[in-house]
JSON list of C-alpha atoms in Angstrom, two decimals:
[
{"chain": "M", "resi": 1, "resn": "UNK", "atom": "CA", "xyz": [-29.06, 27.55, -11.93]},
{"chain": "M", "resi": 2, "resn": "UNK", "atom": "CA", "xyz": [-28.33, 31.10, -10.64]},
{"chain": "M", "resi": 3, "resn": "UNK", "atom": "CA", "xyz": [-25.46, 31.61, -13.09]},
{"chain": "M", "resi": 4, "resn": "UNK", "atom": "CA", "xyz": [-24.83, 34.74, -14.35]},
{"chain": "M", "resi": 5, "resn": "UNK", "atom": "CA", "xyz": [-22.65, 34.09, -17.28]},
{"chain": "M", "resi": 6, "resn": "UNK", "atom": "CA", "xyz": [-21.45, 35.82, -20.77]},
{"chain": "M", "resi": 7, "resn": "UNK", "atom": "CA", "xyz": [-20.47, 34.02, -23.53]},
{"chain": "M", "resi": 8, "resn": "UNK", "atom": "CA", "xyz": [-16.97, 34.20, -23.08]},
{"chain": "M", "resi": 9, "resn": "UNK", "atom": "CA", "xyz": [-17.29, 31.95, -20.07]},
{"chain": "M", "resi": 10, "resn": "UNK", "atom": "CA", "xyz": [-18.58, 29.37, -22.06]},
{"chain": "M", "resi": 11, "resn": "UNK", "atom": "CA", "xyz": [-16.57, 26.44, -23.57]},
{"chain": "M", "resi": 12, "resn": "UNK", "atom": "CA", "xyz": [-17.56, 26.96, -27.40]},
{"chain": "M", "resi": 13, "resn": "UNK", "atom": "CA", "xyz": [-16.48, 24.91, -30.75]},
{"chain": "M", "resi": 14, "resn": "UNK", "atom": "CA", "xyz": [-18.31, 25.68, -33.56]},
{"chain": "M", "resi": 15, "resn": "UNK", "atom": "CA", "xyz": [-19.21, 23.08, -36.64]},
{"chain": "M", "resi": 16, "resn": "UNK", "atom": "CA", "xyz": [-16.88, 24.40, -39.34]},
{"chain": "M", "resi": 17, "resn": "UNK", "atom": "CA", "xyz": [-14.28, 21.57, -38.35]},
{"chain": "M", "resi": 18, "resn": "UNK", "atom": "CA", "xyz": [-16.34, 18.69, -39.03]},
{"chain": "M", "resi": 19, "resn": "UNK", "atom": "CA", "xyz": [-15.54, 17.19, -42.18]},
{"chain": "M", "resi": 20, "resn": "UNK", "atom": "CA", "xyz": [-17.21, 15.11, -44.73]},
{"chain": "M", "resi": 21, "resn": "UNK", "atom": "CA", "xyz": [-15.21, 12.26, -43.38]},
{"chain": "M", "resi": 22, "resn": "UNK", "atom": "CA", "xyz": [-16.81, 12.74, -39.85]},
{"chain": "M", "resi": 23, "resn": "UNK", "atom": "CA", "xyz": [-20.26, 12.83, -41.20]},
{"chain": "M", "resi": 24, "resn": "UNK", "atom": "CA", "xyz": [-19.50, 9.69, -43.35]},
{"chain": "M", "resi": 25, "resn": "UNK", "atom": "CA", "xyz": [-17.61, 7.70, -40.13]},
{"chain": "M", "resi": 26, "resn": "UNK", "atom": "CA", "xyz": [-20.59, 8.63, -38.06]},
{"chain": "M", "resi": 27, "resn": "UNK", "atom": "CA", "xyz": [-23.75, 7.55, -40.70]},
{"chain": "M", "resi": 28, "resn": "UNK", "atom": "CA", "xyz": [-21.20, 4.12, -40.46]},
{"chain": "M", "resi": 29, "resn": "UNK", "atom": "CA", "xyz": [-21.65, 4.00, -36.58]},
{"chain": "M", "resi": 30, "resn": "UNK", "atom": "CA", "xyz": [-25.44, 4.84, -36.74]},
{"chain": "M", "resi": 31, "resn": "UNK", "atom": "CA", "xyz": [-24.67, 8.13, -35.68]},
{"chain": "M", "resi": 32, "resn": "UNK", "atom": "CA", "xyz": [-25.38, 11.81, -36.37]},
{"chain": "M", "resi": 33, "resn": "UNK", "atom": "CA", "xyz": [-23.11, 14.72, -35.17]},
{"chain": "M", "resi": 34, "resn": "UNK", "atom": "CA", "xyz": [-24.87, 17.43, -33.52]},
{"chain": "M", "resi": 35, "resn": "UNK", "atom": "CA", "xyz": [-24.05, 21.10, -32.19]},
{"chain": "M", "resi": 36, "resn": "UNK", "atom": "CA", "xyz": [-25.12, 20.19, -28.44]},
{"chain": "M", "resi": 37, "resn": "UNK", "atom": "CA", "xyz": [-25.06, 22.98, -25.75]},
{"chain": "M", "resi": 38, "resn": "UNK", "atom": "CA", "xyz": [-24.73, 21.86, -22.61]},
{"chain": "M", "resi": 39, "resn": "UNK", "atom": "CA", "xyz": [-25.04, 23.50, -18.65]},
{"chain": "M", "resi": 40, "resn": "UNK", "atom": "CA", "xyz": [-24.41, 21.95, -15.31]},
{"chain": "M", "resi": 41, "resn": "UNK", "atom": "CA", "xyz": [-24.26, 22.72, -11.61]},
{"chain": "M", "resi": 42, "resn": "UNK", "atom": "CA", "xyz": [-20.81, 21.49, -10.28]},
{"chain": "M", "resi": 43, "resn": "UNK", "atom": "CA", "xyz": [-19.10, 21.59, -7.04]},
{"chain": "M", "resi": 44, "resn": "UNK", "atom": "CA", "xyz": [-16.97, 24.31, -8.79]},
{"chain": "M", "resi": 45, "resn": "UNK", "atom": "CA", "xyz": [-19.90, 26.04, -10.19]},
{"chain": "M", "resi": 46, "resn": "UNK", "atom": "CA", "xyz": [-21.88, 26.41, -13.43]},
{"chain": "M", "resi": 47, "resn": "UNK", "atom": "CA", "xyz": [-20.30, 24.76, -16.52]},
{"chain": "M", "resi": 48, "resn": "UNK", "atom": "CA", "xyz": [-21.43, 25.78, -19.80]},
{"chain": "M", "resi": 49, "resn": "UNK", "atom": "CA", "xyz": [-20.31, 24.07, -23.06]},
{"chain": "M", "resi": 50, "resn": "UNK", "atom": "CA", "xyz": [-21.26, 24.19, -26.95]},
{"chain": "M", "resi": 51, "resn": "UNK", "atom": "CA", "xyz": [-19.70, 21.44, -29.14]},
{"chain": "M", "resi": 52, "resn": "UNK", "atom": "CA", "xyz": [-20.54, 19.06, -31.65]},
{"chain": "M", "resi": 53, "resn": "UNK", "atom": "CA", "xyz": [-21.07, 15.78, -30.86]},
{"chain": "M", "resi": 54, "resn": "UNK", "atom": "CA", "xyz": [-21.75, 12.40, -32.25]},
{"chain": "M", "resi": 55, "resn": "UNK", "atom": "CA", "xyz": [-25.17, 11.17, -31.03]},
{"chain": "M", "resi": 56, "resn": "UNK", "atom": "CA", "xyz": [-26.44, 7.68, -31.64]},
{"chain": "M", "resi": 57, "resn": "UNK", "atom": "CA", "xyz": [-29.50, 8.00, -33.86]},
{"chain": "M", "resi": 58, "resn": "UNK", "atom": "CA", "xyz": [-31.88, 6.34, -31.05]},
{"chain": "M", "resi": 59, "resn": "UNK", "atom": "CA", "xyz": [-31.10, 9.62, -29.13]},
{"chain": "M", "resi": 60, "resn": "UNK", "atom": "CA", "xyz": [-33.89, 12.11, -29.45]},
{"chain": "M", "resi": 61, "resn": "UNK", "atom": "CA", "xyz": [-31.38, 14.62, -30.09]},
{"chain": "M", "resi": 62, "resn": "UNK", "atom": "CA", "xyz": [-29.84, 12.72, -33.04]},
{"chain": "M", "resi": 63, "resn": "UNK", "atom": "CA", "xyz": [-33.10, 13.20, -34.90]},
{"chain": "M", "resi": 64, "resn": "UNK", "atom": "CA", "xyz": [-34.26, 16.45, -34.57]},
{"chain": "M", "resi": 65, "resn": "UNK", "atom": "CA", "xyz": [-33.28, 17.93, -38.15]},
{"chain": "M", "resi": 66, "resn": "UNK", "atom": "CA", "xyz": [-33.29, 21.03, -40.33]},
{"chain": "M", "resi": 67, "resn": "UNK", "atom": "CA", "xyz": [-33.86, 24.34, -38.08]},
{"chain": "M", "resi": 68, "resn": "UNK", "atom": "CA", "xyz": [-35.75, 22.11, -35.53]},
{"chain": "M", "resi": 69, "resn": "UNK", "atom": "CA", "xyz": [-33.89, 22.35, -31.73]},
{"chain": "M", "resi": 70, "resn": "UNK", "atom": "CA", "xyz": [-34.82, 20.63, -28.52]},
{"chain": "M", "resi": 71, "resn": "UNK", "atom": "CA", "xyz": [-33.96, 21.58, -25.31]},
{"chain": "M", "resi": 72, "resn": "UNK", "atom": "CA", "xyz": [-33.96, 19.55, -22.23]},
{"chain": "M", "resi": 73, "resn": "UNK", "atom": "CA", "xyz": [-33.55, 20.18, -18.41]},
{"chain": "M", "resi": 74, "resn": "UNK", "atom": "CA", "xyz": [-32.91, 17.03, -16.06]},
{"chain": "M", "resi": 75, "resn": "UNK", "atom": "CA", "xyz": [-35.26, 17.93, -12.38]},
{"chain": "M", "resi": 76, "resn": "UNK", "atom": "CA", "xyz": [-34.75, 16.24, -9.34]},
{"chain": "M", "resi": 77, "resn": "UNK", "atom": "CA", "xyz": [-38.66, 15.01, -9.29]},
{"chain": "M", "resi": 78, "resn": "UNK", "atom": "CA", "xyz": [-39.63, 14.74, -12.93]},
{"chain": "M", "resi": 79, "resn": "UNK", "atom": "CA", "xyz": [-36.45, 13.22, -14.66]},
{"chain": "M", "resi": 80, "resn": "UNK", "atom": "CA", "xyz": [-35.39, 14.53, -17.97]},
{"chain": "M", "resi": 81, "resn": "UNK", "atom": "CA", "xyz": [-38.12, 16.99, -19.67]},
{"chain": "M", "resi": 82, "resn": "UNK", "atom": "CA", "xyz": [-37.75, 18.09, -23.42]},
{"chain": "M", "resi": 83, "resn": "UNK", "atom": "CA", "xyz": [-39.23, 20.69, -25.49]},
{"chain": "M", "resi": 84, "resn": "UNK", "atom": "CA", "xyz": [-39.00, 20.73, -29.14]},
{"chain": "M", "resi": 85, "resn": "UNK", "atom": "CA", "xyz": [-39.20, 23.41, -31.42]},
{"chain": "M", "resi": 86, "resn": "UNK", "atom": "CA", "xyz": [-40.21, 22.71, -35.04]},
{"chain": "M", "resi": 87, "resn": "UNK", "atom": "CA", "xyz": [-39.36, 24.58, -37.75]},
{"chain": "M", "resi": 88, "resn": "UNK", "atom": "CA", "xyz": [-38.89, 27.97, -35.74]},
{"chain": "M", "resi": 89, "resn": "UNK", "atom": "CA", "xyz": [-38.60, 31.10, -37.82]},
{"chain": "M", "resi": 90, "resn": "UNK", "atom": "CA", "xyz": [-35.38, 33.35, -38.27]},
{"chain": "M", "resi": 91, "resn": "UNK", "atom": "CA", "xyz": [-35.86, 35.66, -35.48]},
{"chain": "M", "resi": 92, "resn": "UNK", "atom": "CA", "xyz": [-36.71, 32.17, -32.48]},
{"chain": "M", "resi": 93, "resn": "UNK", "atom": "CA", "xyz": [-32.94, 31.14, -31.70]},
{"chain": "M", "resi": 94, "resn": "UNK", "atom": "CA", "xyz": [-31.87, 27.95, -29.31]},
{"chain": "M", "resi": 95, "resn": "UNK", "atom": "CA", "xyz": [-29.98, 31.11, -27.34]},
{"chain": "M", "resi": 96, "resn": "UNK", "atom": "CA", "xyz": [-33.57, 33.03, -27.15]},
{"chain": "M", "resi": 97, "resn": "UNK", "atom": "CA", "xyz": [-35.76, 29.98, -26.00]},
{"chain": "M", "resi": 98, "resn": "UNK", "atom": "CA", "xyz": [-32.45, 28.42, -23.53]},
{"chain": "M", "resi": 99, "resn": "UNK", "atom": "CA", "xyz": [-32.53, 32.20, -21.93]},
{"chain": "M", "resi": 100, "resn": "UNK", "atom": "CA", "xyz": [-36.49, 32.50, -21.73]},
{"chain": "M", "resi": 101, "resn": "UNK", "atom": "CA", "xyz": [-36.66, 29.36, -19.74]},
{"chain": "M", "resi": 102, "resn": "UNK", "atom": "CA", "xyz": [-33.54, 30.07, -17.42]},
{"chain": "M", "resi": 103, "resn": "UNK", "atom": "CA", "xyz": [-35.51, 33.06, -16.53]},
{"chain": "M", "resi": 104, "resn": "UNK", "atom": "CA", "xyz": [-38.16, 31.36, -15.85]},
{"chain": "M", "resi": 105, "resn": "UNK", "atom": "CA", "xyz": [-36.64, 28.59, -13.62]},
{"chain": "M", "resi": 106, "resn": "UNK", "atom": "CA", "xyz": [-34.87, 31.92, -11.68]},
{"chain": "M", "resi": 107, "resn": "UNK", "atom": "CA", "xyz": [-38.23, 33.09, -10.78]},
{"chain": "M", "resi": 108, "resn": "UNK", "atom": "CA", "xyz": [-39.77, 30.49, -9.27]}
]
């Protein structure tokens, strides 16, 4: 994406806002509510978000659970592409496997 951001460039809200009431109103709307990290390529430039959302539980996203995370990269000739991680150990973080593959996509 050839951004070179820090953290403090990023949009962040964490999780400790959500409420028992949220979780309730969104199991009553078939959803889940999700920590989703998100990065796109405006016309302004980069944009970079982490939020919690609710996702519809026929979302892939909405069901991957425990310390399970996913990440996916929309390409302009394969569509959307998703890699899950089960189960990952303490030290394998989303940040560690999101920066692993930006570095990877900067290479090529």
């Amino acid at each position: 994406m050839g951004a070179n951001m820090t953290p403090d460039q990023v949009n962040r809200q964490g999780i400790n806002g959500i409420t028992t009431a949220d979780i309730q109103s969104a199991a009553e709307d078939n959803c889940s509510i999700k920590l989703l990290c998100h990065a796109e390529v405006t016309p302004e430039g980069i944009k970079a978000s982490v939020a919690p959302q609710k996702m519809p539980k026929s979302e892939i996203y909405a069901n991957i659970d425990a310390t399970s995370s996913i990440i996916s990269i929309r390409t302009d000739l394969m569509g959307e592409l998703s890699i899950i991680e089960h189960n990952p150990e303490i030290e394998q973080t989303g940040f560690g496997i999101f920066s692993d593959l930006i570095t990877l996509v900067g290479r090529r």
